[in-house]
Short mmCIF file of C-alpha atoms in Angstrom, two decimals:
data_model
loop_
_atom_site.label_atom_id
_atom_site.label_comp_id
_atom_site.label_asym_id
_atom_site.label_seq_id
_atom_site.Cartn_x
_atom_site.Cartn_y
_atom_site.Cartn_z
CA UNK A 64 -0.01 0.06 0.10
CA UNK A 65 1.40 3.46 -1.09
CA UNK A 66 2.34 5.77 1.62
CA UNK A 67 4.10 9.26 1.68
CA UNK A 68 7.72 8.70 2.39
CA UNK A 69 10.73 11.24 2.27
CA UNK A 70 13.00 9.91 -0.67
CA UNK A 71 16.11 8.38 0.28
CA UNK A 72 18.49 10.58 -1.72
CA UNK A 73 17.19 13.80 -0.12
CA UNK A 74 19.22 15.60 2.55
CA UNK A 75 17.19 18.12 4.37
CA UNK A 76 18.58 21.35 5.13
CA UNK A 77 19.11 22.15 8.90
CA UNK A 78 16.58 24.72 9.11
CA UNK A 79 14.09 22.69 7.10
CA UNK A 80 14.50 19.89 9.99
CA UNK A 81 14.09 22.89 12.47
CA UNK A 82 10.79 23.85 10.60
CA UNK A 83 9.36 20.56 10.67
CA UNK A 84 9.96 20.05 14.49
CA UNK A 85 8.42 23.51 15.30
CA UNK A 86 5.38 22.58 13.40
CA UNK A 87 5.18 19.10 15.11
CA UNK A 88 5.41 20.83 18.77
CA UNK A 89 2.73 23.27 17.61
CA UNK A 90 0.23 20.22 17.30
CA UNK A 91 0.55 20.29 13.69
CA UNK A 92 -1.07 23.74 13.01
CA UNK A 93 0.84 26.78 11.82
CA UNK A 94 2.52 28.93 9.14
CA UNK A 95 5.96 28.67 8.09
CA UNK A 96 7.18 32.05 7.18
CA UNK A 97 10.22 31.26 4.95
CA UNK A 98 11.98 33.55 2.46
CA UNK A 99 11.26 32.90 -1.36
CA UNK A 100 13.78 30.36 -2.79
CA UNK A 101 14.31 28.31 0.55
CA UNK A 102 12.46 25.37 -0.26
CA UNK A 103 9.06 25.76 1.39
CA UNK A 104 7.41 22.84 -0.79
CA UNK A 105 10.14 20.31 0.35
CA UNK A 106 9.98 21.49 3.73
CA UNK A 107 6.15 21.06 3.83
CA UNK A 108 6.31 17.56 2.31
CA UNK A 109 8.94 16.62 4.99
CA UNK A 110 6.31 17.65 7.68
CA UNK A 111 3.48 15.47 5.69
CA UNK A 112 5.95 12.43 5.69
CA UNK A 113 6.73 12.99 9.54
CA UNK A 114 3.12 13.27 9.95
CA UNK A 115 2.46 10.13 8.00
CA UNK A 116 4.99 8.32 10.14
CA UNK A 117 3.17 9.26 13.40
CA UNK A 118 -0.30 8.27 12.22
CA UNK A 119 1.06 4.67 11.36
CA UNK A 120 1.32 5.36 7.62
CA UNK A 121 -2.27 6.86 7.04
CA UNK A 122 -2.78 10.34 5.69
CA UNK A 123 -5.42 12.21 3.59
CA UNK A 124 -3.50 15.13 2.16
CA UNK A 125 -4.82 18.07 0.44
CA UNK A 126 -2.76 20.83 -1.13
CA UNK A 127 -4.03 24.09 -2.17
CA UNK A 128 -1.97 26.39 -4.38
CA UNK A 129 -3.12 29.82 -5.99
CA UNK A 130 -2.36 28.85 -9.72
CA UNK A 131 -2.50 25.91 -12.18
CA UNK A 132 1.15 25.86 -13.02
CA UNK A 133 1.91 25.61 -9.19
CA UNK A 134 -0.57 22.53 -8.93
CA UNK A 135 1.52 21.10 -11.61
CA UNK A 136 4.68 21.60 -9.79
CA UNK A 137 3.42 20.23 -6.60
CA UNK A 138 2.23 17.22 -8.27
CA UNK A 139 5.59 16.41 -9.65
CA UNK A 140 7.18 17.18 -6.06
CA UNK A 141 4.67 14.85 -4.41
CA UNK A 142 5.78 12.15 -6.98
CA UNK A 143 9.25 12.33 -5.53
CA UNK A 144 7.75 11.31 -2.10
CA UNK A 145 5.91 8.27 -3.49
CA UNK A 146 2.73 9.66 -4.07
CA UNK A 147 0.31 9.94 -7.04
CA UNK A 148 -2.22 12.76 -6.39
CA UNK A 149 -5.17 13.68 -8.09
CA UNK A 150 -4.69 16.76 -9.96
CA UNK A 151 -8.47 18.66 -9.20
CA UNK A 152 -8.96 21.81 -11.27
CA UNK A 153 -10.54 22.85 -14.50
CA UNK A 154 -13.43 20.41 -15.56
CA UNK A 155 -14.59 18.70 -12.35
CA UNK A 156 -15.76 15.64 -14.43
CA UNK A 157 -12.15 14.80 -14.79
CA UNK A 158 -11.43 14.30 -11.02
CA UNK A 159 -14.53 14.21 -8.78
CA UNK A 160 -15.49 10.26 -9.29
CA UNK A 161 -11.83 9.36 -8.69
CA UNK A 162 -11.53 11.52 -5.45
CA UNK A 163 -14.96 10.69 -4.11
CA UNK A 164 -13.95 6.89 -4.59
CA UNK A 165 -10.64 7.27 -2.90
CA UNK A 166 -12.13 9.41 -0.06
CA UNK A 167 -14.62 6.61 0.64
CA UNK A 168 -11.93 4.07 0.56
CA UNK A 169 -9.73 6.03 3.08
CA UNK A 170 -12.85 6.40 5.46
CA UNK A 171 -13.37 2.75 5.27
CA UNK A 172 -9.55 1.87 5.91
CA UNK A 173 -9.08 0.10 2.53
CA UNK A 174 -6.66 2.99 1.46
CA UNK A 175 -4.09 4.73 3.68
CA UNK A 176 -3.02 7.37 1.53
CA UNK A 177 -5.07 10.09 -0.48
CA UNK A 178 -3.34 13.06 -1.96
CA UNK A 179 -5.00 15.82 -4.06
CA UNK A 180 -3.58 19.05 -5.30
CA UNK A 181 -6.08 21.99 -6.18
CA UNK A 182 -6.22 25.44 -6.65
CA UNK A 183 -7.50 27.94 -4.12
CA UNK A 184 -10.68 28.66 -6.28
CA UNK A 185 -11.42 24.90 -6.76
CA UNK A 186 -10.73 24.16 -3.10
CA UNK A 187 -13.08 27.04 -1.91
CA UNK A 188 -15.82 25.89 -4.18
CA UNK A 189 -19.09 24.16 -2.70
CA UNK A 190 -18.45 21.12 -4.79
CA UNK A 191 -14.94 20.38 -3.22
CA UNK A 192 -16.17 21.02 0.13
CA UNK A 193 -18.97 18.72 -0.09
CA UNK A 194 -16.50 16.02 -1.09
CA UNK A 195 -14.35 16.93 2.15
CA UNK A 196 -17.40 16.10 4.22
CA UNK A 197 -16.83 12.43 3.45
CA UNK A 198 -13.97 12.60 5.91
CA UNK A 199 -14.31 12.72 9.74
CA UNK A 200 -11.37 14.79 9.85
CA UNK A 201 -8.82 12.78 11.51
CA UNK A 202 -5.47 11.90 10.04
CA UNK A 203 -6.08 14.91 7.53
CA UNK A 204 -3.58 17.60 6.51
CA UNK A 205 -4.17 20.72 4.47
CA UNK A 206 -1.03 22.43 3.18
CA UNK A 207 -1.88 25.98 1.87
CA UNK A 208 0.68 27.46 -0.55
CA UNK A 209 0.89 30.88 -0.85
CA UNK A 210 -1.36 30.94 2.36
CA UNK A 211 -1.71 34.86 2.11
CA UNK A 212 -4.31 34.38 -0.51
CA UNK A 213 -6.68 32.47 1.62
CA UNK A 214 -7.19 35.59 3.75
CA UNK A 215 -9.56 36.69 0.94
CA UNK A 216 -13.13 37.03 2.09
CA UNK A 217 -14.43 34.52 -0.78
CA UNK A 218 -11.73 31.95 0.18
CA UNK A 219 -11.31 32.28 4.10
CA UNK A 220 -15.16 31.64 4.63
CA UNK A 221 -14.52 28.25 3.00
CA UNK A 222 -11.53 27.02 5.29
CA UNK A 223 -12.65 23.61 6.55
CA UNK A 224 -12.74 22.96 10.29
CA UNK A 225 -13.00 19.21 9.72
CA UNK A 226 -9.14 19.08 8.79
CA UNK A 227 -7.12 18.23 11.56
CA UNK A 228 -3.65 19.27 10.69
CA UNK A 229 -2.84 22.67 8.81
CA UNK A 230 0.22 24.06 7.49
CA UNK A 231 0.54 27.43 5.61
CA UNK A 232 3.32 28.39 3.42
CA UNK A 233 4.46 31.84 2.55
CA UNK A 234 7.33 34.29 2.16
CA UNK A 235 4.74 37.12 2.95
CA UNK A 236 1.94 35.74 5.19
CA UNK A 237 0.62 39.29 6.34
CA UNK A 238 -2.20 40.44 3.79
CA UNK A 239 -1.40 44.04 2.68
CA UNK A 240 -3.90 46.68 4.26
CA UNK A 241 -6.08 43.88 5.35
CA UNK A 242 -5.79 43.07 9.23
CA UNK A 243 -9.23 40.98 9.13
CA UNK A 244 -7.68 38.90 6.29
CA UNK A 245 -4.38 38.22 8.24
CA UNK A 246 -6.17 37.69 11.55
CA UNK A 247 -8.53 35.03 9.94
CA UNK A 248 -5.33 33.20 8.35
CA UNK A 249 -3.67 33.06 11.78
CA UNK A 250 -6.75 32.05 13.59
CA UNK A 251 -7.18 29.20 11.10
CA UNK A 252 -3.91 27.96 11.41
CA UNK A 253 -4.40 28.35 15.07
CA UNK A 254 -0.71 29.02 16.21
CA UNK A 255 0.13 31.82 13.73
CA UNK A 256 3.81 31.66 12.64
CA UNK A 257 5.41 28.80 14.05
CA UNK A 258 8.92 29.19 12.25
CA UNK A 259 10.66 31.89 10.53
CA UNK A 260 13.57 31.72 8.11
CA UNK A 261 14.21 35.16 6.83
CA UNK A 262 16.06 36.57 3.60
CA UNK A 263 19.15 37.79 5.50
CA UNK A 264 19.66 34.56 7.32
CA UNK A 265 19.17 32.54 4.19
CA UNK A 266 22.03 34.73 2.34
CA UNK A 267 24.30 34.65 5.45
CA UNK A 268 23.91 30.67 5.46
CA UNK A 269 24.51 30.59 1.62
CA UNK A 270 21.05 29.30 0.76
CA UNK A 271 20.31 32.43 -1.20
CA UNK A 272 22.97 34.21 -3.26
CA UNK A 273 24.43 37.73 -2.37
CA UNK A 274 23.07 40.68 -4.54
CA UNK A 275 23.86 44.34 -5.41
CA UNK A 276 20.82 46.75 -5.37
CA UNK A 277 20.89 49.75 -7.80
CA UNK A 278 17.98 52.32 -7.91
CA UNK A 279 17.70 54.60 -10.72
CA UNK A 280 15.41 57.53 -10.36
CA UNK A 281 13.49 58.40 -13.52
CA UNK A 282 11.92 61.73 -14.44
CA UNK A 283 8.53 61.99 -16.38
CA UNK A 284 8.53 63.91 -19.65
CA UNK A 285 6.73 67.18 -19.98
CA UNK A 286 3.60 65.61 -21.40
CA UNK A 287 3.65 63.02 -18.74
CA UNK A 288 4.27 65.71 -15.98
CA UNK A 289 1.07 67.38 -17.21
CA UNK A 290 -1.03 64.42 -17.15
CA UNK A 291 0.32 63.56 -13.73
CA UNK A 292 -0.37 66.96 -12.20
CA UNK A 293 -4.05 66.73 -13.66
CA UNK A 294 -4.49 63.45 -12.13
CA UNK A 295 -2.87 64.48 -8.77
CA UNK A 296 -5.35 67.40 -8.38
CA UNK A 297 -8.30 65.35 -9.23
CA UNK A 298 -7.34 62.91 -6.78
CA UNK A 299 -6.64 65.77 -3.98
CA UNK A 300 -10.01 67.16 -4.95
CA UNK A 301 -11.89 63.90 -4.44
CA UNK A 302 -9.74 63.39 -1.17
CA UNK A 303 -11.12 66.81 0.11
CA UNK A 304 -14.72 65.04 -0.01
CA UNK A 305 -13.71 62.23 2.28
CA UNK A 306 -12.33 62.18 5.82
CA UNK A 307 -9.14 60.81 6.90
CA UNK A 308 -5.83 59.94 5.14
CA UNK A 309 -5.72 58.27 1.60
CA UNK A 310 -4.63 55.17 3.47
CA UNK A 311 -7.49 55.06 5.60
CA UNK A 312 -10.25 55.20 2.44
CA UNK A 313 -11.86 51.95 1.24
CA UNK A 314 -11.41 52.26 -2.33
CA UNK A 315 -13.69 49.57 -2.88
CA UNK A 316 -16.39 52.06 -1.64
CA UNK A 317 -14.91 54.96 -3.54
CA UNK A 318 -14.58 53.91 -7.17
CA UNK A 319 -13.75 57.30 -8.55
CA UNK A 320 -11.01 57.83 -6.35
CA UNK A 321 -9.88 54.06 -7.11
CA UNK A 322 -9.94 54.83 -10.83
CA UNK A 323 -7.88 58.21 -10.58
CA UNK A 324 -5.21 56.36 -8.34
CA UNK A 325 -5.24 53.56 -11.05
CA UNK A 326 -4.79 55.85 -13.93
CA UNK A 327 -1.81 57.67 -12.13
CA UNK A 328 -0.15 54.31 -10.97
CA UNK A 329 -0.55 53.21 -14.71
CA UNK A 330 1.13 56.44 -15.96
CA UNK A 331 3.84 55.94 -13.71
CA UNK A 332 4.39 52.25 -14.57
CA UNK A 333 4.86 53.16 -18.32
CA UNK A 334 7.10 56.37 -18.01
CA UNK A 335 8.80 56.83 -21.27
CA UNK A 336 12.03 57.52 -19.99
CA UNK A 337 12.13 54.07 -18.28
CA UNK A 338 12.81 52.54 -21.83
CA UNK A 339 15.54 55.10 -22.42
CA UNK A 340 17.17 54.14 -18.96
CA UNK A 341 16.79 50.66 -19.71
CA UNK A 342 18.41 50.82 -23.27
CA UNK A 343 21.44 52.83 -21.91
CA UNK A 344 21.79 50.36 -18.98
CA UNK A 345 21.90 47.39 -21.45
CA UNK A 346 24.21 49.08 -23.84
CA UNK A 347 26.50 49.90 -21.03
CA UNK A 348 26.54 46.46 -19.77
CA UNK A 349 27.69 44.94 -23.08
CA UNK A 350 27.08 41.37 -21.91
CA UNK A 351 23.17 40.53 -21.24
CA UNK A 352 22.53 37.07 -20.39
CA UNK A 353 19.99 35.37 -17.64
CA UNK A 354 18.22 38.58 -17.38
CA UNK A 355 14.65 39.19 -16.24
CA UNK A 356 12.56 42.49 -17.00
CA UNK A 357 9.42 43.15 -15.16
CA UNK A 358 7.25 45.54 -16.95
CA UNK A 359 3.99 47.19 -16.30
CA UNK A 360 0.83 45.97 -17.63
CA UNK A 361 -0.13 49.31 -19.00
CA UNK A 362 0.23 51.02 -22.55
CA UNK A 363 2.82 53.56 -23.61
CA UNK A 364 0.99 56.75 -25.11
CA UNK A 365 3.70 58.64 -26.93
CA UNK A 366 2.26 61.54 -28.65
CA UNK A 367 1.58 60.87 -32.61
CA UNK A 368 2.24 56.93 -32.11
CA UNK A 369 -0.09 54.18 -31.86
CA UNK A 370 -0.66 52.78 -28.19
CA UNK A 371 1.76 49.78 -27.41
CA UNK A 372 2.09 47.75 -24.21
CA UNK A 373 5.21 48.33 -22.33
CA UNK A 374 5.86 44.83 -22.51
CA UNK A 375 5.90 44.43 -26.30
CA UNK A 376 7.82 47.74 -26.55
CA UNK A 377 10.52 46.36 -24.22
CA UNK A 378 10.70 43.03 -26.11
CA UNK A 379 11.03 44.75 -29.40
CA UNK A 380 13.66 46.94 -28.08
CA UNK A 381 15.64 44.12 -26.92
CA UNK A 382 15.33 42.07 -29.84
CA UNK A 383 15.21 44.31 -32.75
CA UNK A 384 17.24 47.30 -31.63
CA UNK A 385 19.92 45.79 -29.34
CA UNK A 386 20.20 42.14 -30.92
CA UNK A 387 19.24 40.34 -27.38
CA UNK A 388 17.79 37.08 -27.70
CA UNK A 389 14.47 37.61 -25.64
CA UNK A 390 11.00 36.40 -25.41
CA UNK A 391 7.83 37.52 -23.58
CA UNK A 392 6.87 35.32 -20.55
CA UNK A 393 2.98 35.90 -19.74
CA UNK A 394 -0.27 33.89 -19.16
CA UNK A 395 -0.73 34.32 -22.88
CA UNK A 396 1.61 31.45 -23.45
CA UNK A 397 0.56 28.14 -22.74
CA UNK A 398 2.26 25.73 -20.26
CA UNK A 399 4.29 23.78 -22.93
CA UNK A 400 5.45 26.94 -24.25
CA UNK A 401 6.39 28.43 -20.84
CA UNK A 402 8.21 25.35 -19.92
CA UNK A 403 10.25 25.55 -23.33
CA UNK A 404 11.12 29.35 -22.54
CA UNK A 405 12.37 28.44 -19.15
CA UNK A 406 14.67 25.82 -20.63
CA UNK A 407 16.05 28.19 -23.15
CA UNK A 408 16.80 30.75 -20.60
CA UNK A 409 18.32 28.22 -18.04
CA UNK A 410 20.77 26.89 -21.00
CA UNK A 411 21.40 30.32 -22.40
CA UNK A 412 19.56 29.95 -25.78
CA UNK A 413 17.47 32.97 -24.55
CA UNK A 414 19.28 35.79 -22.95
CA UNK A 415 16.15 37.59 -21.32
CA UNK A 416 12.80 37.03 -20.43
CA UNK A 417 10.20 39.93 -20.25
CA UNK A 418 7.32 39.60 -17.80
CA UNK A 419 4.44 41.32 -16.11
CA UNK A 420 3.48 39.19 -13.17
CA UNK A 421 3.87 35.73 -14.53
CA UNK A 422 7.27 35.47 -12.73
CA UNK A 423 6.02 36.75 -9.11
CA UNK A 424 4.89 33.42 -7.60
CA UNK A 425 6.15 29.94 -8.05
CA UNK A 426 8.13 29.99 -11.17
CA UNK A 427 12.02 28.78 -10.71
CA UNK A 428 14.37 30.75 -12.72
CA UNK A 429 17.63 30.17 -10.48
CA UNK A 430 19.93 30.99 -13.15
CA UNK A 431 18.77 34.79 -13.08
CA UNK A 432 21.79 36.97 -12.82
CA UNK A 433 20.42 40.38 -13.51
CA UNK A 434 16.71 41.75 -13.13
CA UNK A 435 15.40 45.25 -14.40
CA UNK A 436 12.23 46.09 -12.33
CA UNK A 437 10.69 48.76 -14.84
CA UNK A 438 7.32 48.73 -12.59
CA UNK A 439 6.34 47.34 -9.33
CA UNK A 440 3.07 47.69 -7.35
CA UNK A 441 2.93 49.15 -3.92
CA UNK A 442 2.31 45.92 -2.39
CA UNK A 443 5.48 44.58 -0.52
CA UNK A 444 4.40 40.98 -1.43
CA UNK A 445 5.17 41.63 -5.07
CA UNK A 446 8.80 42.97 -4.66
CA UNK A 447 9.43 40.33 -1.75
CA UNK A 448 8.48 37.66 -4.12
CA UNK A 449 10.22 38.91 -7.01
CA UNK A 450 13.76 39.44 -4.87
CA UNK A 451 13.44 35.91 -3.83
CA UNK A 452 13.08 34.59 -7.46
CA UNK A 453 16.31 36.48 -8.42
CA UNK A 454 18.26 35.25 -5.37
CA UNK A 455 17.96 31.54 -5.81
CA UNK A 456 21.46 29.74 -5.97
CA UNK A 457 22.70 28.51 -9.30
CA UNK A 458 26.27 26.92 -10.21
CA UNK A 459 27.02 29.63 -12.75
CA UNK A 460 26.42 32.50 -10.64
CA UNK A 461 28.20 34.47 -7.88
CA UNK A 462 25.83 37.17 -7.18
CA UNK A 463 22.73 38.92 -8.49
CA UNK A 464 22.13 42.52 -9.70
CA UNK A 465 18.72 44.36 -9.10
CA UNK A 466 18.05 47.57 -11.05
CA UNK A 467 15.00 49.29 -9.79
CA UNK A 468 13.41 52.13 -11.62
CA UNK A 469 11.92 54.59 -9.31
CA UNK A 470 9.78 57.60 -10.70
CA UNK A 471 9.97 60.96 -9.21
CA UNK A 472 7.04 63.13 -9.22
CA UNK A 473 7.25 66.57 -11.05
CA UNK A 474 9.19 69.30 -9.61
CA UNK A 475 6.04 71.47 -9.84
CA UNK A 476 4.27 69.13 -7.28
CA UNK A 477 7.45 68.58 -5.04
CA UNK A 478 7.74 72.31 -4.69
CA UNK A 479 3.87 72.87 -4.20
CA UNK A 480 2.76 75.31 -1.41
CA UNK A 481 -0.29 73.35 -0.98
CA UNK A 482 -0.03 71.06 2.19
CA UNK A 483 -2.57 68.65 0.85
CA UNK A 484 -0.87 68.22 -2.52
CA UNK A 485 2.55 67.67 -0.86
CA UNK A 486 1.06 64.97 1.52
CA UNK A 487 -0.62 63.42 -1.16
CA UNK A 488 2.56 62.92 -3.13
CA UNK A 489 4.65 62.28 -0.04
CA UNK A 490 2.85 58.93 0.81
CA UNK A 491 3.38 57.98 -2.72
CA UNK A 492 7.12 58.36 -2.58
CA UNK A 493 7.33 56.92 0.84
CA UNK A 494 5.92 53.50 -0.51
CA UNK A 495 8.76 53.85 -3.31
CA UNK A 496 11.36 54.50 -0.93
CA UNK A 497 10.50 52.01 1.44
CA UNK A 498 10.75 49.35 -1.15
CA UNK A 499 14.19 50.62 -2.10
CA UNK A 500 15.03 50.69 1.58
CA UNK A 501 13.82 47.09 1.90
CA UNK A 502 16.02 46.07 -0.92
CA UNK A 503 19.16 48.15 0.02
CA UNK A 504 19.14 46.70 3.70
CA UNK A 505 20.26 43.11 2.83
CA UNK A 506 22.37 44.12 -0.39
CA UNK A 507 26.05 43.62 -0.90
CA UNK A 508 26.48 47.31 -1.52
CA UNK A 509 24.61 48.67 1.35
CA UNK A 510 26.05 51.77 2.70
CA UNK A 511 27.03 50.04 5.83
CA UNK A 512 28.54 47.05 4.03
CA UNK A 513 31.98 47.11 2.38
CA UNK A 514 32.21 49.26 -0.73
CA UNK A 515 31.80 47.41 -3.84
CA UNK A 516 32.93 48.19 -7.50
CA UNK A 517 29.21 48.53 -8.40
CA UNK A 518 27.83 51.99 -7.94
CA UNK A 519 25.81 52.72 -4.69
CA UNK A 520 22.43 54.52 -4.54
CA UNK A 521 22.69 57.73 -6.75
CA UNK A 522 22.56 61.04 -4.89
CA UNK A 523 19.29 61.78 -6.64
CA UNK A 524 17.73 59.13 -4.09
CA UNK A 525 18.81 61.11 -1.27
CA UNK A 526 17.55 64.29 -2.79
CA UNK A 527 14.20 62.62 -3.07
CA UNK A 528 14.24 61.61 0.46
CA UNK A 529 15.22 65.43 1.42
CA UNK A 530 12.47 66.97 -0.91
CA UNK A 531 9.77 64.81 0.80
CA UNK A 532 11.14 64.82 4.41
CA UNK A 533 11.58 61.22 4.32
CA UNK A 534 15.33 61.21 5.59
CA UNK A 535 14.34 58.36 8.29
CA UNK A 536 13.89 55.76 5.54
#
């Protein structure tokens, strides 16, 4: 009879063993807060294997992941642990009968192992939850990958109380501006975070590579500045009709303000000078290989030209203008194409991958040596996940380099005599500088670290801090 077991060839890392022990001591309920790239998947399966041993070889295991490509990765990893999991996503007709049959066999004692991997959406569906009720809850385990997603209102209400053992995984377990969602996650997993393994420790112990961080200040064009100022004035006017700071406003309840902020964020994301800066950096580098470029999902709006996605403009510039072998990596490509692109990137057939969000969670690109972040959301989860992708170790690299593009608000606003306009921009700049500070703190070229040959932060970053009275960041 099949049972979940740790493969003989696997040598767990010391911190993975510590994580499993911490979770077991917490009665098998809790969240592992581990830096991206430190092996959360393997750690959780080591925990599942240990739990199986303690339950005399019996386990009904449910893995919930946010995306279909992550489901496929989990299925492959479970195969190394001796399981043949049911892949439960897309059409329910392809997996319902098989899952129902195995759950019945498990409940009757005729089967010792059930393993199923599904998406968060399918896991939270009434159909899947109905199937779960076939079990009495004993000898069951839920592994929630990227557990922060499950704090969303439409998912947290379906977290089953019948599952006895619960293990959440995330490099960023706290939900951004959602205390209720974060609390719901920690309540469900009972003991909150039971193990921490942060990025700085992972770098110090050699499990992630060292990196240099280079921020670049980008100025808006005259046309972009005019549009930016107009949008900022409209945002300020709208803010005048509500109480409190912009961070306290429920944007779901104020669609007009939400749309204005969205338009301004899009404008910043596709700032025209970002492409010029990228081109200059690439040309100066001379040797582009194993490079990621993260783009905005917006469109360029140069006067007199047809609109074009920044993603397409960057891909075209790298290929046609600079002769760099590059390709888009998006959800528009099917799984087979994405796997081929990753292979070509790994072996050097492709020099660069250009993405929007598709490389944020769950896609392994350990060969990456250089990343250009043209656009980033203000949600810390995104840039933390991206950094972890870039810092995975690989035999061919000694360190990684991260270029971060930061847009400076127009001088007219920076020098504005209006307190409300200044404070509005200050909050936006503060988020950008906090990201820069987070990246810089662990970088090899941090001001407190030994000076490296690669330039440290440009003086214009200090100017931006001074202009907005943010010298404490």
